[in-house]
Coordinates of C-alpha atoms in Angstrom, one line a residue:
X1 CA -5.4 18.3 -13.4
X2 CA -1.6 18.5 -13.2
X3 CA -1.4 21.9 -11.8
X4 CA -4.0 20.9 -9.1
X5 CA -2.0 17.8 -8.3
X6 CA 1.2 19.6 -8.1
X7 CA -0.1 22.2 -5.7
X8 CA -1.8 19.5 -3.6
X9 CA 1.5 17.7 -3.2
X10 CA 3.3 20.9 -2.2
X11 CA 0.6 22.0 0.1
X12 CA 0.4 18.6 2.0
X13 CA 4.1 18.5 2.3
X14 CA 4.3 21.9 3.9
X15 CA 1.3 21.2 6.2
X16 CA 2.8 17.9 7.4
X17 CA 6.1 19.7 8.0
X18 CA 8.1 17.6 5.4
X19 CA 9.3 20.7 3.8
X20 CA 9.5 24.4 5.3
X21 CA 7.9 26.3 2.4
X22 CA 7.2 26.2 -1.2
X23 CA 6.1 28.0 -4.2
X24 CA 3.9 26.6 -7.0
X25 CA 4.4 28.1 -10.4
X26 CA 1.1 27.2 -12.1
X27 CA -1.3 29.4 -14.1
X28 CA -4.2 31.0 -12.2
X29 CA -7.7 29.4 -12.6
X30 CA -9.7 30.4 -15.6
X31 CA -7.1 32.7 -17.3
X32 CA -8.3 31.4 -20.6
X33 CA -11.9 31.8 -19.9
X34 CA -14.3 34.2 -21.5
X35 CA -17.1 35.9 -19.4
X36 CA -19.4 33.2 -19.7
X37 CA -17.6 30.3 -21.1
X38 CA -14.7 28.0 -19.9
X39 CA -11.8 27.9 -22.3
X40 CA -8.3 26.4 -22.5
X41 CA -6.9 24.2 -19.8
X42 CA -8.0 26.0 -16.8
X43 CA -11.1 24.4 -15.4
X44 CA -10.2 24.0 -11.8
X45 CA -9.5 26.5 -9.0
X46 CA -6.3 24.9 -7.6
X47 CA -5.9 27.1 -4.6
X48 CA -9.7 26.5 -3.5
X49 CA -9.2 22.8 -4.1
X50 CA -5.9 22.6 -2.0
X51 CA -7.4 24.7 0.9
X52 CA -10.6 22.5 1.1
X53 CA -8.6 19.3 1.0
X54 CA -6.2 20.6 3.7
X55 CA -9.2 21.4 5.9
X56 CA -10.8 18.1 5.4
X57 CA -7.9 15.7 5.4
X58 CA -5.4 17.4 8.0
X59 CA -8.0 19.5 9.8
X60 CA -6.1 22.6 9.0
X61 CA -8.2 25.6 10.3
X62 CA -6.7 28.7 9.0
X63 CA -5.1 29.1 5.5
X64 CA -3.5 32.2 4.2

């Protein structure tokens, strides 16, 4: 949850023009997971959550 929150804060600040750019040093989603079992602390896809919220809250159309 902390990784998602950090990426959301960074994404919203960049999208709002508060900062020019940023780089989130967070672990990729599911890097502890087995083929059919979630493991470790990576249950959320931070990038997908951030992209979806930017589209919903700030009407951002395109996301790289």
